[in-house]
XYZ file of N, CA and C in Angstrom:
861
model
N 0.692 -1.289 -0.037
C 0.086 -0.114 -0.129
C 0.951 1.289 0.187
N 0.425 2.397 -0.748
C 1.223 3.413 -0.926
C 0.508 4.844 -0.544
N 1.070 5.823 0.034
C 0.257 6.816 0.143
C 0.928 7.994 -0.624
N 0.235 9.121 -0.891
C 0.250 10.039 -1.832
C 1.173 11.397 -1.029
N 2.141 11.568 -1.476
C 2.810 12.977 -0.779
C 2.212 14.160 -1.506
N 1.496 14.744 -0.705
C 1.246 16.205 -1.460
C 2.173 17.019 -1.854
N 3.212 17.266 -1.044
C 4.416 18.185 -1.316
C 4.701 17.985 -2.909
N 5.272 16.601 -3.103
C 5.795 16.508 -4.509
C 4.827 15.539 -5.395
N 3.735 15.071 -4.891
C 2.642 14.631 -5.526
C 3.073 13.188 -6.318
N 4.112 12.597 -5.417
C 4.896 11.165 -5.716
C 4.463 10.179 -4.787
N 4.592 8.913 -4.981
C 4.346 8.092 -4.091
C 5.240 8.017 -3.032
N 4.795 7.672 -1.905
C 5.591 7.640 -0.528
C 5.310 6.280 0.135
N 6.376 5.347 0.177
C 6.143 4.172 0.881
C 5.776 4.163 2.061
N 4.587 3.614 2.676
C 3.874 3.728 3.875
C 4.932 3.564 4.822
N 6.149 2.581 4.477
C 7.205 2.251 5.678
C 7.639 3.773 6.052
N 7.711 4.622 5.354
C 8.354 5.749 5.659
C 7.556 6.764 6.540
N 6.095 6.347 6.791
C 5.475 7.437 7.385
C 5.238 6.633 8.565
N 5.366 7.674 9.642
C 5.184 7.261 11.139
C 4.857 8.470 11.796
N 4.452 8.352 12.934
C 4.055 9.063 13.949
C 3.310 10.576 13.375
N 3.974 11.776 14.028
C 3.258 12.893 13.557
C 3.234 13.208 12.140
N 4.098 12.844 11.336
C 4.454 12.717 10.006
C 3.407 12.196 8.970
N 2.744 11.148 9.520
C 1.854 10.167 9.180
C 0.594 10.912 9.218
N 0.198 11.386 10.439
C -1.053 12.219 10.607
C -1.111 13.543 9.690
N 0.028 14.047 9.741
C -0.047 15.295 8.754
C -0.140 14.795 7.423
N 0.253 13.860 7.042
C -0.056 13.569 5.417
C -1.252 13.014 5.171
N -1.875 12.194 6.051
C -3.371 11.765 6.387
C -4.333 12.878 6.281
N -3.864 14.003 7.176
C -5.027 15.075 7.359
C -4.921 16.115 5.893
N -3.626 16.269 5.417
C -3.467 16.911 4.152
C -4.261 15.989 3.078
N -4.174 15.082 3.036
C -5.035 14.052 2.077
C -6.633 14.160 1.831
N -7.031 14.323 3.479
C -8.243 14.496 3.549
C -8.764 15.877 3.157
N -7.947 16.859 3.572
C -8.320 18.356 3.093
C -8.457 18.548 1.511
N -7.514 17.515 0.798
C -7.469 17.920 -0.625
C -8.870 17.211 -1.090
N -9.128 16.003 -0.492
C -10.306 15.421 -1.097
C -11.688 16.230 -0.837
N -11.689 17.051 0.154
C -12.918 17.669 0.675
C -12.852 18.689 -0.331
N -11.837 19.558 -0.678
C -11.793 20.487 -1.811
C -12.168 20.163 -3.032
N -11.695 18.975 -3.287
C -11.729 18.248 -4.711
C -13.710 17.961 -4.646
N -14.110 17.414 -3.661
C -15.651 17.303 -3.499
C -16.244 18.788 -3.952
N -16.144 19.668 -3.222
C -16.543 21.214 -3.160
C -16.269 21.631 -4.470
N -15.430 21.114 -5.190
C -15.021 21.812 -6.628
C -15.972 21.193 -7.579
N -16.555 19.897 -7.557
C -17.249 19.178 -8.390
C -18.692 19.808 -8.475
N -19.155 19.813 -9.722
C -20.446 20.283 -9.893
C -21.557 19.657 -9.529
N -22.594 20.051 -8.926
C -23.594 19.418 -7.982
C -24.804 19.632 -8.917
N -25.600 18.542 -9.264
C -26.690 18.356 -9.906
C -27.843 18.286 -9.067
N -28.408 19.478 -8.890
C -29.850 19.666 -7.993
C -31.030 19.180 -8.649
N -32.103 18.673 -7.632
C -33.316 17.952 -8.289
C -33.843 19.262 -8.993
N -35.000 18.881 -9.718
C -35.698 19.941 -10.266
C -35.259 21.072 -10.990
N -34.268 20.803 -11.421
C -33.283 21.993 -12.371
C -32.938 21.384 -13.615
N -32.815 22.363 -14.495
C -32.351 22.320 -15.735
C -30.539 22.523 -16.001
N -29.691 21.722 -16.430
C -28.623 21.822 -17.007
C -28.545 22.964 -18.136
N -27.466 23.491 -18.506
C -27.474 24.363 -19.645
C -27.799 23.778 -21.033
N -27.408 22.506 -21.097
C -27.511 21.705 -22.199
C -28.938 21.235 -22.333
N -29.679 20.970 -21.177
C -31.197 20.656 -21.531
C -31.737 21.853 -21.707
N -31.631 22.957 -21.055
C -32.481 24.368 -21.437
C -32.004 24.643 -22.968
N -30.941 24.358 -23.237
C -30.759 24.717 -24.929
C -31.395 23.495 -25.787
N -31.700 22.558 -25.393
C -32.454 21.409 -26.159
C -33.869 21.710 -26.147
N -34.231 22.692 -25.136
C -35.808 22.925 -25.365
C -36.586 22.443 -24.048
N -35.712 21.441 -23.316
C -36.245 20.819 -22.000
C -37.033 22.189 -21.062
N -38.197 21.836 -20.440
C -38.919 23.047 -19.490
C -39.391 22.167 -18.203
N -39.061 22.682 -17.324
C -39.375 21.989 -15.865
C -41.086 22.093 -16.070
N -41.847 20.950 -15.216
C -43.139 21.117 -15.218
C -43.428 21.040 -13.583
N -42.384 20.965 -12.963
C -42.477 20.997 -11.421
C -41.303 21.900 -10.759
N -41.551 22.886 -10.138
C -40.280 23.657 -9.694
C -39.553 23.374 -8.299
N -40.391 21.997 -7.654
C -39.582 21.612 -6.455
C -40.383 22.373 -5.190
N -40.886 23.233 -5.474
C -41.564 24.196 -4.077
C -43.136 24.507 -4.134
N -43.493 24.528 -4.987
C -45.003 24.947 -5.444
C -46.028 23.776 -6.334
N -47.160 24.143 -6.503
C -48.093 23.115 -7.065
C -48.400 24.080 -8.574
N -47.684 25.143 -8.623
C -47.785 25.815 -10.085
C -47.719 24.825 -11.006
N -48.899 25.131 -11.974
C -48.959 24.054 -13.215
C -49.766 22.877 -13.151
N -50.045 22.859 -11.689
C -50.723 21.254 -11.459
C -52.077 21.548 -10.470
N -53.026 20.682 -10.732
C -54.236 20.786 -10.021
C -54.748 19.255 -10.042
N -55.640 18.884 -9.065
C -56.395 17.815 -8.971
C -57.226 17.464 -10.070
N -57.175 16.147 -10.485
C -58.116 15.937 -11.667
C -59.624 16.269 -11.384
N -60.264 16.916 -12.178
C -61.570 17.250 -11.949
C -61.761 18.543 -11.202
N -61.042 19.292 -10.860
C -60.715 20.336 -9.809
C -60.627 21.340 -10.843
N -61.265 22.666 -10.324
C -61.400 24.045 -11.159
C -59.908 24.691 -10.895
N -59.300 25.279 -11.718
C -58.069 26.109 -11.801
C -58.200 27.044 -10.744
N -56.976 26.929 -9.694
C -57.124 27.712 -8.340
C -57.748 26.996 -7.297
N -58.173 25.688 -7.345
C -58.542 24.912 -6.309
C -57.469 24.530 -5.638
N -57.415 24.480 -4.217
C -56.195 23.871 -3.261
C -55.927 22.451 -3.860
N -54.932 21.987 -3.887
C -54.461 20.619 -4.230
C -54.865 19.601 -2.973
N -55.510 18.643 -3.095
C -55.708 17.665 -1.968
C -55.071 16.282 -2.329
N -54.477 15.907 -1.040
C -53.966 14.566 -1.405
C -52.458 14.380 -1.596
N -51.890 15.486 -1.756
C -50.343 15.333 -2.191
C -50.070 16.657 -1.470
N -48.468 16.423 -1.194
C -47.574 17.583 -0.503
C -46.373 17.653 -1.195
N -45.837 18.680 -0.904
C -44.505 18.930 -1.455
C -43.304 18.397 -0.294
N -42.650 17.525 -0.283
C -41.593 16.935 0.667
C -40.324 16.974 0.064
N -39.565 17.959 0.697
C -38.254 17.573 0.261
C -38.057 17.810 -1.236
N -38.780 18.540 -1.860
C -38.238 18.736 -3.525
C -39.123 17.824 -4.180
N -40.105 17.033 -3.897
C -40.623 15.811 -4.405
C -42.497 16.139 -4.128
N -43.119 15.471 -5.325
C -44.431 15.657 -5.147
C -44.754 14.298 -4.308
N -45.215 14.172 -3.297
C -45.880 12.866 -2.646
C -47.207 12.751 -2.578
N -47.613 11.539 -2.995
C -48.980 11.340 -2.506
C -49.060 11.003 -1.158
N -50.107 11.502 -0.388
C -49.767 11.407 1.312
C -51.108 10.430 1.624
N -51.876 10.044 0.601
C -53.139 9.562 1.019
C -52.685 8.079 0.844
N -52.747 6.932 1.954
C -52.236 5.704 2.011
C -53.621 4.989 2.690
N -54.088 4.083 1.698
C -55.636 3.549 2.439
C -55.354 2.115 1.728
N -56.166 1.263 2.612
C -56.329 -0.189 2.213
C -56.883 -0.513 0.612
N -56.744 -1.582 0.024
C -57.448 -1.900 -1.220
C -59.009 -1.683 -0.814
N -59.422 -2.309 0.204
C -60.870 -1.856 0.742
C -61.556 -0.611 0.391
N -60.861 0.192 1.313
C -61.254 1.857 1.257
C -60.932 2.338 -0.096
N -59.957 1.764 -0.875
C -59.761 2.519 -2.217
C -60.779 2.107 -3.112
N -61.203 0.648 -2.933
C -62.290 -0.016 -3.604
C -63.896 1.063 -3.713
N -64.041 1.504 -2.332
C -65.115 2.061 -1.695
C -65.247 3.432 -2.444
N -64.179 3.901 -2.887
C -64.220 5.366 -3.381
C -64.801 5.009 -4.806
N -64.906 4.005 -5.388
C -65.706 4.102 -6.707
C -67.128 3.660 -6.461
N -67.650 3.260 -5.554
C -68.997 2.786 -5.333
C -69.758 4.056 -4.598
N -69.195 4.818 -4.037
C -69.698 6.246 -3.297
C -70.333 7.120 -4.071
N -71.705 7.257 -4.258
C -72.579 7.644 -5.103
C -72.426 9.347 -5.130
N -71.784 9.881 -3.997
C -71.697 11.215 -3.547
C -70.351 11.854 -3.778
N -69.448 10.991 -4.661
C -68.230 11.415 -4.959
C -68.108 11.575 -6.422
N -67.909 12.724 -7.032
C -67.835 12.888 -8.586
C -66.583 12.415 -8.979
N -65.583 12.751 -8.347
C -64.228 12.249 -8.569
C -63.590 11.551 -7.361
N -63.718 10.256 -7.224
C -63.508 9.375 -6.140
C -62.063 9.329 -5.833
N -61.098 9.861 -6.738
C -59.734 9.778 -6.583
C -59.275 11.243 -6.449
N -57.591 11.370 -6.226
C -57.233 12.777 -5.912
C -55.982 12.536 -6.710
N -56.154 12.168 -7.974
C -54.850 12.360 -9.140
C -54.436 13.639 -9.386
N -53.282 13.811 -9.743
C -52.677 15.115 -9.693
C -52.352 15.574 -11.333
N -52.848 16.303 -11.916
C -52.871 16.444 -13.333
C -52.064 17.849 -13.825
N -51.392 18.190 -14.959
C -50.770 19.346 -15.249
C -51.914 19.975 -15.916
N -51.978 21.471 -15.647
C -52.799 22.499 -16.210
C -52.729 22.639 -17.898
N -51.589 22.333 -18.335
C -51.193 22.289 -19.691
C -51.577 21.034 -20.499
N -51.654 21.067 -21.948
C -51.712 19.632 -22.405
C -50.441 19.940 -23.398
N -50.269 18.660 -23.732
C -48.964 18.419 -24.575
C -49.104 17.506 -25.893
N -48.639 17.656 -27.106
C -48.589 16.729 -27.912
C -47.124 16.773 -28.574
N -46.814 15.592 -29.092
C -45.167 15.192 -29.704
C -44.344 15.819 -28.642
N -43.894 15.071 -27.777
C -43.282 15.440 -26.482
C -42.484 14.125 -25.920
N -41.280 14.304 -25.227
C -40.492 13.706 -24.572
C -40.576 14.115 -23.079
N -41.028 13.352 -22.314
C -41.132 13.478 -20.906
C -40.274 12.731 -19.838
N -39.735 13.309 -18.975
C -38.648 12.528 -18.200
C -39.028 12.969 -16.834
N -39.254 11.933 -15.967
C -39.660 12.032 -14.647
C -38.955 10.747 -13.669
N -38.679 11.272 -12.337
C -38.260 10.467 -11.314
C -39.200 9.826 -10.502
N -39.410 8.484 -10.223
C -40.291 8.311 -9.224
C -40.026 7.296 -8.243
N -40.379 7.109 -7.093
C -40.136 6.240 -6.172
C -41.259 5.625 -5.380
N -41.574 4.525 -5.520
C -42.590 3.926 -4.948
C -42.603 3.156 -3.416
N -43.662 3.102 -2.671
C -43.583 2.550 -1.287
C -43.726 1.027 -1.435
N -43.286 0.376 -0.316
C -43.514 -1.085 -0.160
C -45.176 -1.680 -0.730
N -44.965 -2.374 -1.782
C -46.389 -2.972 -1.961
C -47.404 -1.800 -2.782
N -46.622 -0.916 -3.312
C -47.197 0.311 -3.828
C -47.714 0.317 -4.915
N -48.554 1.264 -5.555
C -49.060 1.042 -7.122
C -49.391 2.629 -7.292
N -49.004 3.029 -8.644
C -49.263 4.376 -9.167
C -49.134 4.538 -10.583
N -49.372 5.512 -11.563
C -48.986 5.385 -12.722
C -48.917 6.918 -13.104
N -47.870 7.000 -14.481
C -47.827 8.091 -15.113
C -48.690 8.156 -16.555
N -49.981 8.889 -16.353
C -50.823 9.056 -17.652
C -50.276 10.025 -18.436
N -50.779 9.836 -19.753
C -50.434 10.949 -20.573
C -51.419 10.725 -21.698
N -51.273 12.204 -22.731
C -52.395 12.314 -23.366
C -53.760 11.979 -23.194
N -54.073 12.572 -21.716
C -55.353 12.700 -21.107
C -56.087 13.790 -21.773
N -57.173 13.593 -22.829
C -57.799 14.554 -23.548
C -58.330 15.722 -22.506
N -59.237 15.242 -21.234
C -60.042 15.965 -20.738
C -60.024 15.452 -19.234
N -60.662 16.093 -18.457
C -61.035 15.618 -17.092
C -62.440 15.918 -16.662
N -63.287 15.546 -17.532
C -64.677 15.489 -17.244
C -65.385 13.917 -17.228
N -64.566 13.201 -17.001
C -64.914 11.740 -16.677
C -64.390 11.380 -15.452
N -65.326 10.224 -14.836
C -65.139 10.033 -13.426
C -63.470 9.330 -13.342
N -63.154 8.580 -14.216
C -61.760 7.893 -14.124
C -60.701 8.159 -15.007
N -59.634 8.716 -14.988
C -58.711 9.043 -15.847
C -58.079 7.940 -16.648
N -58.098 6.793 -16.016
C -57.778 5.626 -16.810
C -58.595 5.118 -18.010
N -59.649 5.635 -17.911
C -60.790 5.157 -18.848
C -60.132 5.890 -20.373
N -59.526 7.106 -20.136
C -59.264 7.732 -21.045
C -57.528 8.101 -21.628
N -56.897 7.903 -20.749
C -55.453 8.337 -21.248
C -54.839 6.866 -21.124
N -53.619 7.168 -21.868
C -52.386 6.096 -21.777
C -51.616 6.219 -20.399
N -51.155 4.710 -19.927
C -50.695 4.802 -18.747
C -48.982 3.901 -18.688
N -48.084 4.736 -18.159
C -46.603 3.995 -17.947
C -47.027 3.605 -16.392
N -46.935 2.266 -16.238
C -47.302 1.817 -14.881
C -46.165 2.075 -13.673
N -46.438 2.383 -12.493
C -45.291 2.797 -11.422
C -45.721 1.522 -10.452
N -44.765 0.637 -10.180
C -45.358 -0.262 -9.154
C -44.002 -1.003 -8.440
N -44.404 -1.537 -7.200
C -43.562 -2.346 -6.453
C -43.654 -3.773 -7.281
N -42.792 -4.228 -8.293
C -42.938 -5.367 -8.762
C -43.081 -6.514 -7.729
N -42.501 -6.548 -7.027
C -42.272 -7.857 -5.867
C -43.069 -7.760 -4.859
N -43.646 -6.461 -4.460
C -44.550 -6.674 -3.394
C -46.213 -6.458 -3.591
N -46.513 -6.288 -4.815
C -47.687 -5.754 -5.256
C -48.190 -7.084 -6.220
N -49.507 -7.315 -6.049
C -50.345 -8.373 -6.691
C -50.086 -8.249 -8.425
N -50.210 -6.953 -8.586
C -50.127 -6.784 -10.111
C -48.721 -7.112 -10.826
N -47.501 -7.161 -9.769
C -46.155 -7.701 -10.272
C -46.483 -8.994 -11.234
N -47.412 -9.802 -10.609
C -47.367 -11.155 -11.455
C -48.269 -11.128 -12.654
N -48.739 -9.936 -12.958
C -49.705 -9.829 -14.089
C -48.926 -9.376 -15.343
N -49.027 -10.113 -16.319
C -48.389 -9.443 -17.717
C -49.119 -8.409 -18.011
N -48.182 -7.411 -18.414
C -48.798 -5.835 -18.942
C -48.891 -4.916 -17.657
N -48.722 -5.379 -16.529
C -49.105 -4.565 -15.363
C -48.042 -4.344 -14.619
N -46.784 -4.487 -15.055
C -45.567 -4.348 -14.446
C -44.903 -2.870 -14.652
N -43.977 -2.272 -13.650
C -43.303 -1.043 -13.777
C -42.688 -1.208 -15.098
N -43.165 0.147 -15.660
C -42.680 0.569 -17.140
C -43.690 0.037 -18.252
N -44.511 -0.894 -17.958
C -45.468 -1.413 -19.277
C -46.175 -0.305 -19.391
N -46.832 -0.431 -20.633
C -47.938 0.356 -21.206
C -49.316 -0.416 -20.663
N -49.847 0.320 -19.678
C -50.677 -0.753 -18.763
C -51.563 -1.376 -19.579
N -51.868 -2.567 -19.129
C -52.868 -3.437 -19.819
C -52.618 -3.933 -21.186
N -51.382 -3.101 -22.013
C -51.433 -3.319 -23.462
C -50.373 -3.997 -23.846
N -49.127 -3.300 -23.504
C -47.866 -3.744 -23.910
C -46.813 -3.956 -22.469
N -46.494 -5.186 -22.644
C -45.319 -5.521 -21.331
C -44.171 -5.139 -21.828
N -43.406 -4.736 -20.672
C -41.835 -4.273 -21.010
C -41.080 -5.684 -21.291
N -40.211 -5.363 -22.266
C -39.158 -6.486 -22.735
C -38.249 -6.858 -21.717
N -38.107 -6.155 -20.600
C -37.483 -6.590 -19.553
C -37.597 -5.706 -18.206
N -37.535 -6.548 -17.065
C -37.651 -5.450 -15.784
C -36.618 -4.656 -15.655
N -36.753 -3.441 -15.708
C -35.492 -2.524 -15.537
C -35.948 -1.640 -14.309
N -36.730 -1.766 -13.408
C -37.147 -1.409 -12.329
C -36.108 -1.468 -11.180
N -35.976 -0.483 -10.168
C -35.076 -0.810 -9.038
C -35.870 -0.883 -7.819
N -35.333 -1.582 -6.640
C -36.119 -2.074 -5.559
C -36.728 -0.992 -4.885
N -37.530 -1.230 -4.219
C -38.511 -0.055 -3.220
C -37.470 0.523 -2.590
N -37.862 1.982 -2.407
C -36.940 2.959 -1.615
C -35.834 3.705 -2.662
N -35.668 3.092 -3.814
C -34.736 3.831 -4.828
C -35.451 4.460 -5.824
N -34.776 5.340 -6.063
C -35.579 6.506 -7.413
C -35.106 5.668 -8.627
N -36.216 5.739 -9.544
C -36.337 5.225 -10.872
C -36.468 6.436 -11.838
N -36.020 6.442 -12.774
C -35.912 7.513 -14.136
C -36.771 6.828 -14.932
N -38.007 7.522 -15.076
C -38.500 6.966 -16.364
C -38.776 8.121 -17.619
N -38.819 7.540 -18.988
C -39.136 8.554 -20.145
C -40.101 7.869 -20.874
N -41.080 8.955 -21.262
C -41.848 8.670 -22.166
C -41.951 9.660 -23.420
N -41.918 8.848 -24.408
C -41.563 9.711 -26.094
C -42.876 9.419 -26.868
N -43.271 10.514 -27.161
C -44.743 10.301 -28.054
C -44.605 11.313 -29.297
N -44.376 10.686 -30.386
C -44.221 11.262 -31.798
C -45.318 10.915 -32.544
N -46.509 11.511 -32.807
C -47.468 11.107 -33.980
C -48.078 9.757 -33.168
N -48.224 8.626 -34.010
C -48.740 7.456 -33.097
C -47.606 6.586 -32.835
N -46.446 7.062 -32.529
C -45.283 6.255 -31.942
C -44.924 6.692 -30.536
N -45.011 5.552 -29.832
C -44.674 5.673 -28.376
C -43.634 4.723 -28.018
N -42.854 5.611 -27.121
C -41.716 4.521 -26.531
C -41.597 4.985 -24.981
N -41.385 4.000 -24.143
C -41.264 3.951 -22.928
C -39.780 3.592 -22.585
N -39.333 4.291 -21.662
C -37.722 3.992 -21.182
C -37.845 4.086 -19.716
N -37.243 2.980 -18.873
C -36.788 2.994 -17.333
C -35.723 2.769 -17.085
N -35.091 3.558 -16.456
C -33.624 3.583 -16.072
C -32.682 3.315 -17.093
N -32.840 4.097 -18.043
C -31.968 3.985 -19.384
C -32.560 2.527 -20.370
N -33.107 2.170 -20.025
C -33.466 0.884 -20.870
C -34.807 0.950 -21.780
N -34.845 0.564 -23.052
C -36.299 1.101 -23.740
C -36.957 -0.283 -23.406
N -38.243 -0.118 -22.865
C -38.674 -1.241 -22.401
C -40.298 -1.368 -23.313
N -40.699 -0.167 -24.141
C -42.007 -0.485 -24.936
C -41.781 0.295 -26.219
N -41.980 -0.133 -27.224
C -41.964 0.516 -28.392
C -43.044 0.545 -29.402
N -43.914 1.034 -29.449
C -44.913 0.617 -30.373
C -45.634 1.805 -31.028
N -46.531 1.345 -31.983
C -47.305 2.458 -32.734
C -48.780 2.135 -32.325
N -49.489 3.359 -31.918
C -50.797 3.193 -31.544
C -51.748 3.390 -32.698
N -51.591 2.315 -33.595
C -52.310 2.375 -34.892
C -52.389 0.973 -35.599
N -53.022 0.646 -36.617
C -52.790 -0.314 -37.374
C -53.467 -1.966 -36.296
N -53.195 -2.799 -37.406
C -54.044 -3.969 -36.650
C -53.501 -4.597 -35.348
N -52.203 -4.384 -35.058
C -51.687 -5.081 -33.840
C -52.347 -4.276 -32.638
N -52.207 -2.801 -32.954
C -52.751 -1.965 -31.925
C -54.258 -2.129 -31.488
N -54.796 -2.602 -32.621
C -56.393 -3.076 -32.299
C -56.707 -4.010 -31.886
N -55.762 -4.990 -32.004
C -55.989 -6.251 -31.174
C -55.344 -6.385 -29.775
N -54.402 -5.376 -29.527
C -54.268 -5.257 -28.221
C -55.317 -4.569 -27.233
N -55.780 -3.516 -28.055
C -56.976 -2.756 -27.174
C -58.258 -3.760 -27.181
N -58.485 -4.547 -28.100
C -59.621 -5.399 -28.097
C -59.403 -6.330 -26.856
N -58.301 -6.916 -26.710
C -57.639 -7.987 -25.710
C -57.581 -7.267 -24.139
N -57.978 -5.760 -24.022
C -57.889 -5.202 -22.852
C -58.788 -4.635 -22.180
N -58.750 -4.221 -20.800
C -59.928 -3.800 -20.184
C -60.504 -2.587 -20.853
N -59.830 -1.763 -21.955
C -60.272 -0.872 -22.737
C -61.101 -1.062 -24.077
N -61.485 -2.402 -24.226
C -62.062 -2.581 -25.337
C -63.422 -1.972 -25.688
N -63.692 -1.585 -24.687
C -65.348 -1.047 -24.998
C -65.143 0.637 -24.892
N -63.917 1.120 -24.934
C -63.942 2.719 -25.075
C -63.360 2.900 -26.522
N -64.334 3.592 -27.010
C -64.155 3.897 -28.496
C -63.397 4.701 -28.444
N -62.219 4.784 -29.517
C -61.058 5.611 -29.765
C -60.165 5.864 -28.735
N -59.885 4.521 -27.613
C -59.085 4.699 -26.502
C -57.652 4.968 -27.034
N -56.862 6.022 -26.432
C -55.493 6.136 -26.828
C -55.273 7.007 -27.816
N -56.388 7.549 -28.682
C -56.134 8.254 -29.863
C -55.895 9.579 -29.851
N -55.991 10.397 -28.583
C -55.701 11.756 -28.561
C -54.673 11.937 -29.096
N -54.528 13.123 -29.722
C -53.229 13.959 -30.221
C -52.520 14.401 -29.300
N -53.477 15.200 -28.276
C -52.737 15.921 -27.210
C -53.467 15.603 -26.241
N -52.782 16.137 -24.872
C -53.464 15.875 -23.325
C -52.842 16.083 -22.326
N -53.285 15.951 -21.039
C -52.704 16.421 -19.932
C -51.666 15.123 -19.422
N -50.730 15.485 -18.787
C -49.972 14.598 -17.854
C -50.589 14.215 -16.488
N -50.691 12.973 -16.095
C -51.471 12.903 -14.617
C -50.657 12.024 -13.936
N -50.363 12.110 -12.785
C -49.835 11.286 -11.618
C -50.891 10.831 -10.806
N -50.851 9.341 -10.831
C -52.141 8.582 -10.408
C -52.094 8.571 -8.779
N -53.358 8.716 -8.321
C -53.728 8.726 -6.675
C -54.343 7.062 -7.087
N -53.316 5.952 -6.425
C -53.913 4.518 -6.117
C -54.059 4.221 -4.761
N -53.947 5.055 -3.955
C -54.087 4.942 -2.726
C -52.777 4.435 -1.904
N -51.651 4.787 -2.563
C -50.417 4.328 -1.990
C -49.576 5.464 -1.639
N -48.655 5.523 -1.072
C -47.298 6.465 -0.942
C -46.673 6.500 -2.275
N -46.419 7.522 -2.970
C -45.514 7.427 -4.041
C -44.735 8.982 -4.390
N -43.476 9.137 -4.621
C -42.920 10.160 -4.824
C -42.507 10.684 -6.284
N -42.579 11.682 -6.615
C -42.237 12.393 -7.984
C -41.130 13.293 -7.923
N -40.281 13.267 -8.902
C -39.457 14.564 -8.728
C -38.761 14.804 -10.219
N -37.928 15.850 -10.469
C -37.283 16.043 -11.841
C -38.284 15.804 -12.832
N -39.256 16.598 -13.172
C -40.350 16.299 -14.289
C -40.222 17.446 -15.049
N -39.739 16.812 -16.276
C -39.184 17.767 -17.261
C -39.674 17.376 -18.710
N -40.154 18.237 -19.496
C -40.747 17.578 -20.934
C -39.968 18.707 -21.960
N -39.576 18.093 -23.085
C -39.373 19.067 -24.352
C -40.284 18.802 -25.308
N -40.727 19.816 -25.997
C -41.642 19.527 -27.489
C -40.528 18.846 -28.579
N -41.325 17.882 -29.241
C -40.937 17.277 -30.114
C -41.588 17.642 -31.776
N -40.890 17.389 -32.763
C -41.474 17.618 -33.941
C -42.112 16.354 -34.862
N -43.200 16.277 -35.087
C -43.706 15.217 -35.734
C -42.941 15.170 -37.076
N -42.642 14.204 -37.732
C -42.232 14.009 -39.092
C -43.661 14.013 -40.185
N -43.414 14.865 -41.069
C -44.239 15.111 -42.066
C -44.590 13.563 -42.744
N -43.690 12.663 -42.621
C -43.957 11.590 -43.492
C -44.158 10.186 -42.421
N -44.455 10.753 -41.169
C -44.634 9.878 -39.951
C -46.056 9.119 -40.534
N -46.152 7.823 -40.478
C -47.121 6.924 -40.944
C -47.294 5.576 -39.819
N -48.318 4.910 -39.861
C -48.250 3.675 -39.282
C -47.715 2.619 -39.946
N -46.807 1.900 -39.474
C -46.118 0.846 -40.054
C -47.260 -0.547 -40.771
N -46.901 -1.098 -41.482
C -47.976 -2.033 -41.916
C -47.799 -3.332 -41.000
N -46.527 -3.676 -40.504
C -46.270 -4.815 -39.562
C -45.711 -4.354 -38.396
N -46.418 -3.629 -37.396
C -46.125 -3.011 -36.273
C -45.447 -4.133 -35.448
N -44.375 -4.054 -34.723
C -44.204 -4.945 -33.441
C -43.946 -4.498 -32.235
N -44.396 -4.374 -31.191
C -43.662 -4.030 -29.880
C -42.372 -4.462 -29.572
N -41.261 -3.718 -29.363
C -40.243 -4.307 -28.760
C -39.756 -4.590 -27.408
């Protein structure tokens, strides 16, 4: 083993270090490491780098306020319910049992039984990047192309990238219901999710009919929402009776209240250009 001599930046055999001299070398080395760490750039959550800003990325969450967000079905300016801002994250704070969660749907006095959080703006042809962390046994989802919020349940309208504890939730055993999946339509080609308590980075890319999901740097879904294959997938799903499901050209982004704790941060989006020659492939296959 060798130590670094800070005076000459040359290797110094450990056998030559002893007593106070060794302590001085160790202290100087620690001081040098601390200075080096302070000199390194720190990437804060909910910020854009210079390169991201130049590429057209925009923050959808500033880390401190609900500006640009409201509950699904709420009027603009209404206070946000069910969510709080915790250390730079959007946290769903309503943790209820499956039984209590189900009761919300049959309560005739609730127009909107859930407390989903939705962007005030709508988007088309975009790339969305978002970090998420799920609680043990938790379930949530990132919805997009949600055309409006005048229906009782957003999952009947918008497409969803699943957010899930694959190991701790029953949906983890269901094909097309795992983290990263295009919910109930297309399964991820691999499980790229991280363990409960760790942050995951999701990306959703929409250009015309072309949809891609990325999870932690891995492309897990790649499909066009058109053609025979798409029609077959919808026909075999719980959305089979929803005419025109998933066909909105633009829509809101929504974070789902599924009755479990979940955290979101670093929510950013950049507009994309649709190719004038974009079309539906004759033999579309998910990848």
